[in-house]
């Protein structure tokens, strides 16, 4: 079975600064996908970024980028130029290739201070 | 507008009273799934469906039933709800296996 660990329950960052959210996972699978989802106070789940395990290049989406270390089973999210609208809970998730089963971490609450 | 819809958005009910939470998507997605979110536990998969008439258990299926009679709909049925099923429920869909999942707005269920 897969497990996803987000060890930091909360983080805070000053507006315009950079913050990194950590995530580790455990799996015996070779083909899988990793995601970061954002959940603002509205409770909507919003996809932030996606990484395919077979790709060595780290995924980037505007201010969001990941540091994917496959051997270390680490998948951290870097948010550059933090904005007040980035305040949310962030979930790291692992998807098994065979059946699209998503396994989520417990989430981290990020607060961006003005 | 492409979306996943859930109804109702909020529901307060009593123990043992059967209920159904509907989920519908208008994107012709093959894959659909139900999750529950509880504080400190993240989201956990209840059931999923890879296509019409194909469903399978996720990590926490006890006390729930699903059906997939048509591609767009994937209702979640609680035959005899109990207080430990009080939770925030999300339906999600994706075009196919290995595609990112799009989530509905969530259903807040309270069982007294």
PDB file of C-alpha atoms in Angstrom, chain B residues 10-110:
ATOM      1  CA  UNK B  10     -25.210  20.296   3.004  1.00  0.00           C
ATOM      2  CA  UNK B  11     -27.210  17.619   4.777  1.00  0.00           C
ATOM      3  CA  UNK B  12     -28.098  16.958   8.394  1.00  0.00           C
ATOM      4  CA  UNK B  13     -29.751  13.621   9.033  1.00  0.00           C
ATOM      5  CA  UNK B  14     -30.330  11.071  11.775  1.00  0.00           C
ATOM      6  CA  UNK B  15     -28.841   7.666  12.367  1.00  0.00           C
ATOM      7  CA  UNK B  16     -30.332   4.938  10.202  1.00  0.00           C
ATOM      8  CA  UNK B  17     -32.164   7.107   7.677  1.00  0.00           C
ATOM      9  CA  UNK B  18     -31.081   6.086   4.191  1.00  0.00           C
ATOM     10  CA  UNK B  19     -29.664   8.845   2.029  1.00  0.00           C
ATOM     11  CA  UNK B  20     -28.131   9.355  -1.398  1.00  0.00           C
ATOM     12  CA  UNK B  21     -25.606  11.966  -2.441  1.00  0.00           C
ATOM     13  CA  UNK B  22     -25.679  12.501  -6.176  1.00  0.00           C
ATOM     14  CA  UNK B  23     -22.670  13.223  -8.376  1.00  0.00           C
ATOM     15  CA  UNK B  24     -22.834  14.182 -12.017  1.00  0.00           C
ATOM     16  CA  UNK B  25     -20.214  15.255 -14.549  1.00  0.00           C
ATOM     17  CA  UNK B  26     -20.730  16.746 -17.990  1.00  0.00           C
ATOM     18  CA  UNK B  27     -17.275  16.056 -19.403  1.00  0.00           C
ATOM     19  CA  UNK B  28     -17.853  12.501 -20.688  1.00  0.00           C
ATOM     20  CA  UNK B  29     -15.307  11.236 -18.178  1.00  0.00           C
ATOM     21  CA  UNK B  30     -14.811   7.515 -17.803  1.00  0.00           C
ATOM     22  CA  UNK B  31     -13.357   7.511 -14.290  1.00  0.00           C
ATOM     23  CA  UNK B  32     -15.274   8.652 -11.216  1.00  0.00           C
ATOM     24  CA  UNK B  33     -14.513   8.385  -7.530  1.00  0.00           C
ATOM     25  CA  UNK B  34     -15.778   9.264  -4.058  1.00  0.00           C
ATOM     26  CA  UNK B  35     -13.612  10.548  -1.199  1.00  0.00           C
ATOM     27  CA  UNK B  36     -14.265  11.584   2.350  1.00  0.00           C
ATOM     28  CA  UNK B  37     -12.245  14.267   4.118  1.00  0.00           C
ATOM     29  CA  UNK B  38     -11.804  14.243   7.879  1.00  0.00           C
ATOM     30  CA  UNK B  39      -9.634  16.584   9.983  1.00  0.00           C
ATOM     31  CA  UNK B  40      -6.104  15.299  10.339  1.00  0.00           C
ATOM     32  CA  UNK B  41      -6.683  12.442   7.918  1.00  0.00           C
ATOM     33  CA  UNK B  42      -6.655  14.096   4.511  1.00  0.00           C
ATOM     34  CA  UNK B  43      -8.897  12.608   1.841  1.00  0.00           C
ATOM     35  CA  UNK B  44      -9.545   8.893   1.667  1.00  0.00           C
ATOM     36  CA  UNK B  45     -11.071   7.041  -1.243  1.00  0.00           C
ATOM     37  CA  UNK B  46     -14.392   5.303  -0.642  1.00  0.00           C
ATOM     38  CA  UNK B  47     -15.252   3.791  -4.042  1.00  0.00           C
ATOM     39  CA  UNK B  48     -14.240   4.316  -7.618  1.00  0.00           C
ATOM     40  CA  UNK B  49     -15.524   3.433 -11.067  1.00  0.00           C
ATOM     41  CA  UNK B  50     -13.471   3.003 -14.206  1.00  0.00           C
ATOM     42  CA  UNK B  51     -16.505   2.910 -16.479  1.00  0.00           C
ATOM     43  CA  UNK B  52     -20.208   2.158 -16.639  1.00  0.00           C
ATOM     44  CA  UNK B  53     -21.133  -0.880 -14.526  1.00  0.00           C
ATOM     45  CA  UNK B  54     -17.540  -1.166 -13.249  1.00  0.00           C
ATOM     46  CA  UNK B  55     -17.031  -0.192  -9.611  1.00  0.00           C
ATOM     47  CA  UNK B  56     -14.503  -1.146  -6.956  1.00  0.00           C
ATOM     48  CA  UNK B  57     -13.733  -0.476  -3.312  1.00  0.00           C
ATOM     49  CA  UNK B  58     -11.318   2.137  -2.167  1.00  0.00           C
ATOM     50  CA  UNK B  59      -9.726   2.391   1.269  1.00  0.00           C
ATOM     51  CA  UNK B  60     -12.840   3.021   3.372  1.00  0.00           C
ATOM     52  CA  UNK B  61     -15.866   1.408   1.673  1.00  0.00           C
ATOM     53  CA  UNK B  62     -17.666   0.110   4.787  1.00  0.00           C
ATOM     54  CA  UNK B  63     -21.144   1.549   5.167  1.00  0.00           C
ATOM     55  CA  UNK B  64     -21.320   2.882   1.605  1.00  0.00           C
ATOM     56  CA  UNK B  65     -22.686   1.702  -1.731  1.00  0.00           C
ATOM     57  CA  UNK B  66     -22.316   3.109  -5.219  1.00  0.00           C
ATOM     58  CA  UNK B  67     -23.680   2.444  -8.678  1.00  0.00           C
ATOM     59  CA  UNK B  68     -22.655   3.488 -12.176  1.00  0.00           C
ATOM     60  CA  UNK B  69     -25.568   2.857 -14.457  1.00  0.00           C
ATOM     61  CA  UNK B  70     -24.729   5.716 -16.789  1.00  0.00           C
ATOM     62  CA  UNK B  71     -21.479   7.446 -17.569  1.00  0.00           C
ATOM     63  CA  UNK B  72     -22.294  10.854 -16.152  1.00  0.00           C
ATOM     64  CA  UNK B  73     -23.691   9.826 -12.753  1.00  0.00           C
ATOM     65  CA  UNK B  74     -22.086   8.152  -9.758  1.00  0.00           C
ATOM     66  CA  UNK B  75     -24.333   8.339  -6.670  1.00  0.00           C
ATOM     67  CA  UNK B  76     -23.098   7.523  -3.173  1.00  0.00           C
ATOM     68  CA  UNK B  77     -25.609   5.653  -1.028  1.00  0.00           C
ATOM     69  CA  UNK B  78     -25.592   5.374   2.748  1.00  0.00           C
ATOM     70  CA  UNK B  79     -28.114   2.647   3.585  1.00  0.00           C
ATOM     71  CA  UNK B  80     -27.981   3.186   7.347  1.00  0.00           C
ATOM     72  CA  UNK B  81     -25.888   6.252   8.204  1.00  0.00           C
ATOM     73  CA  UNK B  82     -24.062   6.404  11.512  1.00  0.00           C
ATOM     74  CA  UNK B  83     -22.408   9.341  13.308  1.00  0.00           C
ATOM     75  CA  UNK B  84     -18.934   8.181  12.247  1.00  0.00           C
ATOM     76  CA  UNK B  85     -19.946   8.938   8.659  1.00  0.00           C
ATOM     77  CA  UNK B  86     -20.186  12.624   9.496  1.00  0.00           C
ATOM     78  CA  UNK B  87     -17.679  14.074   7.059  1.00  0.00           C
ATOM     79  CA  UNK B  88     -17.026  16.216   4.000  1.00  0.00           C
ATOM     80  CA  UNK B  89     -17.558  14.167   0.847  1.00  0.00           C
ATOM     81  CA  UNK B  90     -16.042  14.816  -2.554  1.00  0.00           C
ATOM     82  CA  UNK B  91     -16.854  13.319  -5.908  1.00  0.00           C
ATOM     83  CA  UNK B  92     -14.167  13.456  -8.596  1.00  0.00           C
ATOM     84  CA  UNK B  93     -13.872  12.477 -12.237  1.00  0.00           C
ATOM     85  CA  UNK B  94     -11.181  12.159 -14.873  1.00  0.00           C
ATOM     86  CA  UNK B  95     -11.182  11.567 -18.592  1.00  0.00           C
ATOM     87  CA  UNK B  96      -9.515   8.197 -18.166  1.00  0.00           C
ATOM     88  CA  UNK B  97      -7.157   6.331 -15.901  1.00  0.00           C
ATOM     89  CA  UNK B  98      -3.947   8.297 -15.250  1.00  0.00           C
ATOM     90  CA  UNK B  99      -5.494  11.686 -15.942  1.00  0.00           C
ATOM     91  CA  UNK B 100      -5.830  14.353 -13.293  1.00  0.00           C
ATOM     92  CA  UNK B 101      -9.072  14.247 -11.339  1.00  0.00           C
ATOM     93  CA  UNK B 102     -11.513  17.145 -11.199  1.00  0.00           C
ATOM     94  CA  UNK B 103     -13.366  17.531  -7.949  1.00  0.00           C
ATOM     95  CA  UNK B 104     -16.920  18.536  -7.169  1.00  0.00           C
ATOM     96  CA  UNK B 105     -17.670  21.271  -4.607  1.00  0.00           C
ATOM     97  CA  UNK B 106     -18.125  18.847  -1.715  1.00  0.00           C
ATOM     98  CA  UNK B 107     -21.075  17.719   0.424  1.00  0.00           C
ATOM     99  CA  UNK B 108     -21.025  18.399   4.143  1.00  0.00           C
ATOM    100  CA  UNK B 109     -22.872  15.539   5.856  1.00  0.00           C
ATOM    101  CA  UNK B 110     -23.768  15.477   9.531  1.00  0.00           C
TER     102      UNK B 110
END
